mmCIF file of C-alpha atoms in Angstrom:
data_model
loop_
_atom_site.group_PDB
_atom_site.id
_atom_site.type_symbol
_atom_site.label_atom_id
_atom_site.label_comp_id
_atom_site.label_asym_id
_atom_site.label_seq_id
_atom_site.Cartn_x
_atom_site.Cartn_y
_atom_site.Cartn_z
ATOM 1 C CA MET A 9 -15.963 27.384 -20.261
ATOM 2 C CA THR A 10 -13.312 24.737 -20.934
ATOM 3 C CA GLY A 11 -12.034 22.168 -18.440
ATOM 4 C CA PRO A 12 -8.408 21.451 -17.515
ATOM 5 C CA ARG A 13 -5.998 20.155 -20.190
ATOM 6 C CA ALA A 14 -5.983 16.311 -20.202
ATOM 7 C CA THR A 15 -3.075 14.969 -18.300
ATOM 8 C CA ALA A 16 -0.771 12.774 -20.480
ATOM 9 C CA VAL A 17 0.187 9.641 -18.627
ATOM 10 C CA ALA A 18 2.542 6.858 -19.698
ATOM 11 C CA VAL A 19 2.264 3.637 -17.770
ATOM 12 C CA LEU A 20 5.140 1.138 -17.694
ATOM 13 C CA GLY A 21 3.819 -1.962 -16.041
ATOM 14 C CA SER A 22 2.059 -5.310 -15.933
ATOM 15 C CA THR A 23 -0.916 -6.626 -17.841
ATOM 16 C CA ASN A 24 -2.573 -9.719 -16.334
ATOM 17 C CA MET A 25 -5.667 -11.745 -16.591
ATOM 18 C CA ASP A 26 -7.205 -11.986 -13.069
ATOM 19 C CA LEU A 27 -8.685 -15.369 -12.243
ATOM 20 C CA VAL A 28 -10.933 -14.429 -9.343
ATOM 21 C CA ALA A 29 -12.722 -16.870 -6.968
ATOM 22 C CA PHE A 30 -15.339 -15.278 -4.623
ATOM 23 C CA VAL A 31 -15.688 -17.093 -1.223
ATOM 24 C CA ALA A 32 -17.358 -16.454 2.143
ATOM 25 C CA THR A 33 -14.095 -16.882 4.014
ATOM 26 C CA ALA A 34 -10.581 -17.355 2.501
ATOM 27 C CA PRO A 35 -9.057 -20.784 3.050
ATOM 28 C CA ARG A 36 -6.320 -21.390 5.545
ATOM 29 C CA ARG A 37 -3.326 -23.353 4.585
ATOM 30 C CA GLY A 38 -4.307 -26.919 3.744
ATOM 31 C CA GLU A 39 -8.005 -26.123 3.731
ATOM 32 C CA THR A 40 -10.536 -26.385 0.940
ATOM 33 C CA VAL A 41 -13.584 -24.111 0.753
ATOM 34 C CA ALA A 42 -16.506 -23.751 -1.586
ATOM 35 C CA GLY A 43 -16.621 -20.701 -3.762
ATOM 36 C CA ARG A 44 -19.781 -19.133 -4.967
ATOM 37 C CA GLU A 45 -18.508 -17.554 -8.219
ATOM 38 C CA PHE A 46 -15.505 -17.416 -10.601
ATOM 39 C CA ARG A 47 -14.609 -14.741 -13.036
ATOM 40 C CA THR A 48 -11.820 -13.947 -15.474
ATOM 41 C CA LEU A 49 -11.248 -10.186 -15.394
ATOM 42 C CA PRO A 50 -8.529 -8.093 -17.169
ATOM 43 C CA GLY A 51 -6.071 -6.687 -14.560
ATOM 44 C CA GLY A 52 -2.422 -6.280 -13.666
ATOM 45 C CA LYS A 53 -1.163 -3.266 -11.648
ATOM 46 C CA GLY A 54 0.072 -1.499 -14.744
ATOM 47 C CA ALA A 55 -3.032 -2.016 -16.818
ATOM 48 C CA ASN A 56 -5.218 -1.167 -13.837
ATOM 49 C CA GLN A 57 -3.460 2.176 -13.314
ATOM 50 C CA ALA A 58 -3.722 2.895 -17.039
ATOM 51 C CA VAL A 59 -7.430 2.251 -17.120
ATOM 52 C CA ALA A 60 -7.974 4.248 -13.921
ATOM 53 C CA ALA A 61 -6.095 7.213 -15.350
ATOM 54 C CA ALA A 62 -7.927 7.015 -18.680
ATOM 55 C CA ARG A 63 -11.394 6.809 -17.042
ATOM 56 C CA ALA A 64 -10.403 9.699 -14.772
ATOM 57 C CA GLY A 65 -9.804 11.855 -17.811
ATOM 58 C CA GLY A 66 -6.228 11.275 -18.675
ATOM 59 C CA ARG A 67 -4.637 10.641 -22.071
ATOM 60 C CA VAL A 68 -2.846 7.403 -21.399
ATOM 61 C CA ALA A 69 -0.287 5.220 -23.230
ATOM 62 C CA MET A 70 0.491 1.696 -22.004
ATOM 63 C CA ILE A 71 3.925 0.173 -22.191
ATOM 64 C CA GLY A 72 4.386 -3.577 -21.432
ATOM 65 C CA ALA A 73 3.806 -7.038 -22.879
ATOM 66 C CA VAL A 74 1.215 -9.730 -23.348
ATOM 67 C CA GLY A 75 1.661 -13.222 -24.602
ATOM 68 C CA ASP A 76 0.292 -14.928 -27.776
ATOM 69 C CA ASP A 77 -2.305 -16.903 -25.812
ATOM 70 C CA PRO A 78 -6.120 -16.616 -25.783
ATOM 71 C CA PHE A 79 -6.008 -14.085 -22.899
ATOM 72 C CA ALA A 80 -3.999 -11.547 -24.891
ATOM 73 C CA PRO A 81 -6.755 -10.147 -27.232
ATOM 74 C CA ARG A 82 -9.078 -9.631 -24.342
ATOM 75 C CA LEU A 83 -6.418 -7.875 -22.314
ATOM 76 C CA ARG A 84 -5.716 -5.476 -25.210
ATOM 77 C CA ALA A 85 -9.347 -4.898 -25.826
ATOM 78 C CA ALA A 86 -10.009 -4.018 -22.187
ATOM 79 C CA LEU A 87 -7.353 -1.279 -22.348
ATOM 80 C CA ALA A 88 -8.444 -0.009 -25.724
ATOM 81 C CA ASP A 89 -12.105 0.116 -24.601
ATOM 82 C CA ALA A 90 -11.048 2.405 -21.744
ATOM 83 C CA GLY A 91 -9.310 4.744 -24.201
ATOM 84 C CA VAL A 92 -5.736 3.623 -23.535
ATOM 85 C CA ASP A 93 -3.218 3.670 -26.361
ATOM 86 C CA THR A 94 -1.853 0.052 -26.605
ATOM 87 C CA THR A 95 0.671 0.701 -29.394
ATOM 88 C CA GLY A 96 3.473 0.152 -26.804
ATOM 89 C CA LEU A 97 1.951 -3.126 -25.502
ATOM 90 C CA ARG A 98 4.230 -5.664 -27.243
ATOM 91 C CA THR A 99 3.313 -9.303 -27.964
ATOM 92 C CA VAL A 100 5.813 -12.050 -27.008
ATOM 93 C CA PRO A 101 5.631 -15.863 -27.378
ATOM 94 C CA GLY A 102 4.065 -17.726 -24.486
ATOM 95 C CA ALA A 103 1.564 -17.056 -21.767
ATOM 96 C CA SER A 104 0.236 -13.591 -20.695
ATOM 97 C CA GLY A 105 0.555 -12.741 -17.032
ATOM 98 C CA THR A 106 -2.049 -14.054 -14.653
ATOM 99 C CA ALA A 107 -3.169 -13.199 -11.092
ATOM 100 C CA HIS A 108 -4.943 -15.849 -9.015
ATOM 101 C CA ILE A 109 -7.179 -14.003 -6.630
ATOM 102 C CA VAL A 110 -9.414 -15.120 -3.705
ATOM 103 C CA VAL A 111 -11.934 -12.420 -2.566
ATOM 104 C CA ASP A 112 -13.903 -12.954 0.633
ATOM 105 C CA ASP A 113 -17.245 -11.516 1.813
ATOM 106 C CA GLU A 114 -15.535 -8.616 3.609
ATOM 107 C CA GLY A 115 -13.909 -7.468 0.382
ATOM 108 C CA GLY A 116 -10.463 -8.674 1.420
ATOM 109 C CA ASN A 117 -8.247 -10.554 -1.033
ATOM 110 C CA SER A 118 -5.165 -12.714 -1.391
ATOM 111 C CA ILE A 119 -3.312 -12.826 -4.673
ATOM 112 C CA VAL A 120 -0.668 -15.020 -6.415
ATOM 113 C CA VAL A 121 0.826 -13.373 -9.545
ATOM 114 C CA VAL A 122 2.403 -15.461 -12.343
ATOM 115 C CA PRO A 123 4.388 -12.934 -14.473
ATOM 116 C CA GLY A 124 4.241 -14.640 -17.883
ATOM 117 C CA ALA A 125 4.929 -12.120 -20.630
ATOM 118 C CA ASN A 126 5.555 -9.337 -18.110
ATOM 119 C CA SER A 127 8.912 -10.974 -17.171
ATOM 120 C CA THR A 128 10.185 -10.175 -20.703
ATOM 121 C CA VAL A 129 10.049 -6.408 -20.213
ATOM 122 C CA THR A 130 13.649 -5.900 -19.135
ATOM 123 C CA GLY A 131 14.122 -2.684 -21.151
ATOM 124 C CA LEU A 132 12.428 -0.250 -23.507
ATOM 125 C CA ALA A 133 11.355 -1.187 -27.039
ATOM 126 C CA THR A 134 11.338 1.031 -30.070
ATOM 127 C CA GLY A 135 9.084 4.003 -29.546
ATOM 128 C CA ASP A 136 8.786 3.594 -25.787
ATOM 129 C CA GLU A 137 11.158 6.431 -24.851
ATOM 130 C CA GLU A 138 9.091 8.753 -27.141
ATOM 131 C CA ARG A 139 5.896 7.651 -25.412
ATOM 132 C CA ILE A 140 7.461 8.479 -22.045
ATOM 133 C CA ALA A 141 8.854 11.836 -23.216
ATOM 134 C CA ALA A 142 5.381 12.872 -24.413
ATOM 135 C CA ALA A 143 3.878 12.287 -20.995
ATOM 136 C CA ASP A 144 3.350 14.525 -17.959
ATOM 137 C CA ALA A 145 3.963 11.567 -15.638
ATOM 138 C CA LEU A 146 5.249 8.033 -15.911
ATOM 139 C CA LEU A 147 3.585 5.496 -13.567
ATOM 140 C CA THR A 148 5.559 2.351 -12.696
ATOM 141 C CA GLN A 149 5.154 -0.563 -10.326
ATOM 142 C CA LEU A 150 7.109 -3.748 -9.526
ATOM 143 C CA GLU A 151 5.299 -6.539 -11.382
ATOM 144 C CA LEU A 152 7.958 -6.067 -14.195
ATOM 145 C CA PRO A 153 11.648 -6.861 -13.831
ATOM 146 C CA VAL A 154 13.377 -4.064 -11.929
ATOM 147 C CA GLU A 155 15.784 -3.479 -14.794
ATOM 148 C CA GLY A 156 12.833 -2.729 -17.073
ATOM 149 C CA VAL A 157 11.391 -0.211 -14.483
ATOM 150 C CA LEU A 158 14.840 1.438 -14.225
ATOM 151 C CA ALA A 159 15.042 1.839 -17.992
ATOM 152 C CA GLY A 160 11.707 3.657 -17.895
ATOM 153 C CA VAL A 161 12.492 6.011 -15.075
ATOM 154 C CA ARG A 162 15.900 6.818 -16.623
ATOM 155 C CA ALA A 163 14.167 7.907 -19.776
ATOM 156 C CA ALA A 164 11.528 9.880 -17.820
ATOM 157 C CA ARG A 165 14.226 11.734 -15.852
ATOM 158 C CA ALA A 166 16.174 12.475 -19.131
ATOM 159 C CA HIS A 167 13.003 14.152 -20.551
ATOM 160 C CA GLY A 168 11.928 15.954 -17.354
ATOM 161 C CA VAL A 169 8.819 13.690 -16.903
ATOM 162 C CA ARG A 170 7.489 13.303 -13.380
ATOM 163 C CA THR A 171 7.988 9.702 -12.077
ATOM 164 C CA VAL A 172 5.467 7.915 -9.797
ATOM 165 C CA LEU A 173 6.407 4.542 -8.301
ATOM 166 C CA THR A 174 4.043 2.176 -6.615
ATOM 167 C CA PRO A 175 6.519 -0.231 -4.810
ATOM 168 C CA ALA A 176 4.367 -3.360 -5.083
ATOM 169 C CA PRO A 177 4.892 -6.213 -4.635
ATOM 170 C CA ALA A 178 6.947 -5.024 -1.614
ATOM 171 C CA GLN A 179 10.665 -5.685 -1.936
ATOM 172 C CA PRO A 180 13.980 -3.911 -1.317
ATOM 173 C CA LEU A 181 14.641 -1.301 -4.056
ATOM 174 C CA PRO A 182 17.822 -0.310 -5.809
ATOM 175 C CA PRO A 183 19.093 3.137 -4.630
ATOM 176 C CA GLU A 184 19.059 4.324 -8.249
ATOM 177 C CA LEU A 185 15.417 3.601 -8.607
ATOM 178 C CA LEU A 186 14.500 5.637 -5.504
ATOM 179 C CA ALA A 187 16.852 8.395 -6.637
ATOM 180 C CA LEU A 188 14.923 8.624 -9.943
ATOM 181 C CA THR A 189 11.459 8.576 -8.216
ATOM 182 C CA ASP A 190 9.679 11.940 -7.733
ATOM 183 C CA LEU A 191 6.595 10.567 -5.940
ATOM 184 C CA LEU A 192 6.522 7.197 -4.031
ATOM 185 C CA VAL A 193 3.035 5.677 -3.385
ATOM 186 C CA PRO A 194 3.287 2.664 -1.045
ATOM 187 C CA ASN A 195 0.637 1.212 1.081
ATOM 188 C CA GLU A 196 1.216 0.815 4.831
ATOM 189 C CA HIS A 197 2.770 -2.561 4.515
ATOM 190 C CA GLU A 198 5.073 -1.575 1.655
ATOM 191 C CA ALA A 199 6.209 1.548 3.515
ATOM 192 C CA ALA A 200 7.100 -0.615 6.507
ATOM 193 C CA VAL A 201 9.104 -3.041 4.282
ATOM 194 C CA LEU A 202 11.077 -0.174 2.762
ATOM 195 C CA THR A 203 11.858 1.555 6.071
ATOM 196 C CA GLY A 204 11.597 -0.999 8.848
ATOM 197 C CA VAL A 205 9.117 1.409 10.562
ATOM 198 C CA ALA A 206 5.560 0.353 11.148
ATOM 199 C CA GLU A 207 3.954 3.683 12.103
ATOM 200 C CA PRO A 208 2.871 5.382 8.822
ATOM 201 C CA LEU A 209 3.789 8.943 9.724
ATOM 202 C CA ALA A 210 7.291 7.877 10.956
ATOM 203 C CA ALA A 211 7.726 5.728 7.884
ATOM 204 C CA ALA A 212 6.762 8.682 5.625
ATOM 205 C CA ARG A 213 9.360 10.847 7.261
ATOM 206 C CA ALA A 214 11.971 8.119 6.872
ATOM 207 C CA LEU A 215 11.132 7.751 3.135
ATOM 208 C CA LEU A 216 11.707 11.467 2.588
ATOM 209 C CA ALA A 217 15.441 10.778 2.968
ATOM 210 C CA LEU A 218 15.079 8.708 -0.212
ATOM 211 C CA VAL A 219 12.450 10.503 -2.335
ATOM 212 C CA PRO A 220 11.076 14.081 -2.302
ATOM 213 C CA GLU A 221 7.340 13.188 -1.934
ATOM 214 C CA VAL A 222 5.456 10.242 -0.417
ATOM 215 C CA VAL A 223 1.840 9.224 -0.356
ATOM 216 C CA ILE A 224 1.052 6.319 1.876
ATOM 217 C CA THR A 225 -2.307 4.686 1.343
ATOM 218 C CA LEU A 226 -3.973 3.374 4.494
ATOM 219 C CA GLY A 227 -7.105 1.653 3.277
ATOM 220 C CA ALA A 228 -10.170 2.568 5.257
ATOM 221 C CA ALA A 229 -8.012 5.065 7.234
ATOM 222 C CA GLY A 230 -7.422 7.178 4.131
ATOM 223 C CA SER A 231 -3.952 8.304 2.982
ATOM 224 C CA LEU A 232 -0.978 10.406 4.190
ATOM 225 C CA TYR A 233 1.086 12.882 2.266
ATOM 226 C CA ALA A 234 4.573 14.060 3.167
ATOM 227 C CA ALA A 235 7.029 16.175 1.264
ATOM 228 C CA ARG A 236 10.427 17.634 2.222
ATOM 229 C CA ASP A 237 9.146 21.221 1.985
ATOM 230 C CA ALA A 238 5.704 20.843 3.636
ATOM 231 C CA GLU A 239 3.928 19.688 6.745
ATOM 232 C CA PRO A 240 2.481 16.132 6.508
ATOM 233 C CA VAL A 241 -1.217 16.051 5.531
ATOM 234 C CA SER A 242 -3.783 13.351 6.360
ATOM 235 C CA VAL A 243 -6.614 12.688 3.838
ATOM 236 C CA PRO A 244 -9.650 10.725 4.996
ATOM 237 C CA ALA A 245 -11.089 7.785 2.985
ATOM 238 C CA VAL A 246 -14.602 8.079 1.604
ATOM 239 C CA PRO A 247 -16.788 5.726 3.602
ATOM 240 C CA VAL A 248 -18.184 2.921 1.497
ATOM 241 C CA ARG A 249 -19.234 -0.749 1.805
ATOM 242 C CA ALA A 250 -16.347 -2.741 0.319
ATOM 243 C CA VAL A 251 -17.227 -5.478 -2.131
ATOM 244 C CA ASP A 252 -13.823 -6.105 -3.691
ATOM 245 C CA SER A 253 -10.686 -4.165 -2.753
ATOM 246 C CA THR A 254 -8.518 -5.729 -5.476
ATOM 247 C CA ALA A 255 -7.914 -2.543 -7.568
ATOM 248 C CA ALA A 256 -8.319 0.121 -4.914
ATOM 249 C CA GLY A 257 -4.642 1.222 -4.753
ATOM 250 C CA ASP A 258 -4.316 1.265 -8.537
ATOM 251 C CA THR A 259 -7.459 3.266 -9.002
ATOM 252 C CA PHE A 260 -6.142 5.765 -6.431
ATOM 253 C CA VAL A 261 -2.762 6.124 -8.184
ATOM 254 C CA GLY A 262 -4.248 6.487 -11.673
ATOM 255 C CA ALA A 263 -6.737 9.123 -10.506
ATOM 256 C CA LEU A 264 -4.032 10.902 -8.430
ATOM 257 C CA ALA A 265 -1.702 11.234 -11.438
ATOM 258 C CA VAL A 266 -4.485 12.739 -13.488
ATOM 259 C CA ALA A 267 -5.399 15.210 -10.820
ATOM 260 C CA VAL A 268 -1.815 16.284 -10.035
ATOM 261 C CA GLY A 269 -1.161 16.674 -13.808
ATOM 262 C CA GLU A 270 -4.167 19.082 -13.939
ATOM 263 C CA GLY A 271 -2.411 21.313 -11.374
ATOM 264 C CA ARG A 272 -4.272 20.391 -8.223
ATOM 265 C CA PRO A 273 -2.233 20.430 -4.944
ATOM 266 C CA VAL A 274 -1.295 16.901 -3.956
ATOM 267 C CA PRO A 275 -3.593 16.758 -0.871
ATOM 268 C CA ARG A 276 -6.583 17.975 -2.930
ATOM 269 C CA ALA A 277 -5.683 15.525 -5.686
ATOM 270 C CA MET A 278 -5.511 12.706 -2.975
ATOM 271 C CA ALA A 279 -9.079 13.576 -1.849
ATOM 272 C CA TRP A 280 -10.340 13.246 -5.512
ATOM 273 C CA ALA A 281 -8.455 10.015 -5.892
ATOM 274 C CA ALA A 282 -9.900 8.685 -2.648
ATOM 275 C CA GLY A 283 -13.336 9.132 -4.169
ATOM 276 C CA ALA A 284 -12.257 7.110 -7.209
ATOM 277 C CA ALA A 285 -10.958 4.333 -5.015
ATOM 278 C CA ALA A 286 -14.119 4.277 -2.921
ATOM 279 C CA LEU A 287 -16.255 3.779 -6.001
ATOM 280 C CA ALA A 288 -13.925 0.981 -7.255
ATOM 281 C CA VAL A 289 -14.089 -1.051 -4.016
ATOM 282 C CA SER A 290 -17.886 -0.852 -3.998
ATOM 283 C CA ARG A 291 -17.977 -2.984 -7.187
ATOM 284 C CA PRO A 292 -16.478 -6.379 -8.123
ATOM 285 C CA GLY A 293 -13.393 -6.749 -10.344
ATOM 286 C CA ALA A 294 -10.268 -4.784 -10.988
ATOM 287 C CA SER A 295 -10.364 -2.574 -14.101
ATOM 288 C CA ALA A 296 -14.048 -3.254 -14.588
ATOM 289 C CA SER A 297 -14.862 -1.593 -11.239
ATOM 290 C CA MET A 298 -13.144 1.731 -12.008
ATOM 291 C CA PRO A 299 -15.247 4.866 -12.167
ATOM 292 C CA ASN A 300 -15.348 7.478 -14.874
ATOM 293 C CA ARG A 301 -14.614 11.183 -14.323
ATOM 294 C CA ALA A 302 -18.221 12.208 -13.893
ATOM 295 C CA GLU A 303 -18.702 9.613 -11.144
ATOM 296 C CA ILE A 304 -15.541 10.793 -9.346
ATOM 297 C CA ASP A 305 -16.535 14.450 -9.547
ATOM 298 C CA THR A 306 -20.029 13.747 -8.187
ATOM 299 C CA LEU A 307 -18.622 11.951 -5.182
ATOM 300 C CA PHE A 308 -15.869 14.485 -4.645
ATOM 301 C CA ARG A 309 -18.315 17.276 -3.964
ATOM 302 C CA SER A 310 -19.089 15.607 -0.585
ATOM 303 C CA ALA A 311 -15.581 14.304 0.130
ATOM 304 C CA PRO A 312 -13.968 14.973 3.589
ATOM 305 C CA THR A 313 -11.460 17.795 3.706
ATOM 306 C CA PRO A 314 -7.730 17.006 4.066
ATOM 307 C CA GLY A 315 -6.037 17.928 7.427
ATOM 308 C CA ARG A 316 -2.747 18.167 9.069
ATOM 309 C CA ALA A 317 -1.288 14.751 10.118
ATOM 310 C CA SER A 318 -0.207 14.238 13.646
#
């Protein structure tokens, strides 16, 4: 018996080195605290989603940029080791992107991103459109210049490729970008920024005026799915002790794209992706914490069942 065809995923996004300090309690403004550990870990929302999708069983191509600094070889190697095709990861002069992260004992984090090479991705390079055209889905985020993201989703739409946008960091979006988005995956805060509505279900309904499908991630409260032609559905989170929540959302999106590409209904795909995210937050690091397909499948067998949102 053969399994489902591997979902082909193109990721247009950021690649960063995460500089992570682990502390008991995050410092307040003007305060200095002692950390117990420091790590350098490959990350970036784009690279994280690429690694998550590859480990979940997808066939993944990364499109983006790194610098010519000492971080770049390690960033490339982390993607390649996960099975991601890095042919579309260009090298530019200067520094690679970095994210400066403080993680507290409850698994919460605060992050400062310095774009570096990511800021040069203002359009597609030779071969990028072909990589997008060969995919079932294009995953994008907002750690690249918006004009670069727009170039990617225009190419995806021209070739009939499903577009999935994670609107992070939260910011107002050009109407064209929303018009070219098939599935929007904000967290609760990002949904509120886009709509001015704090309550997630109301925000999801407001977003359906802009995009055909929305998944709002709610952390420990799970996730919410809304579509123009269906009743909203709530999907519970998988209970877990959080160690580091840095890559939870990216793990969820990467696994979700793979599951949807295999033909699973979105709510069922969300439940599978919730298991992937739960495994990721139970371990330290961003891409290093992401589970493989066998781990996700094992946890999914005991996952809570999606239900109607109210």
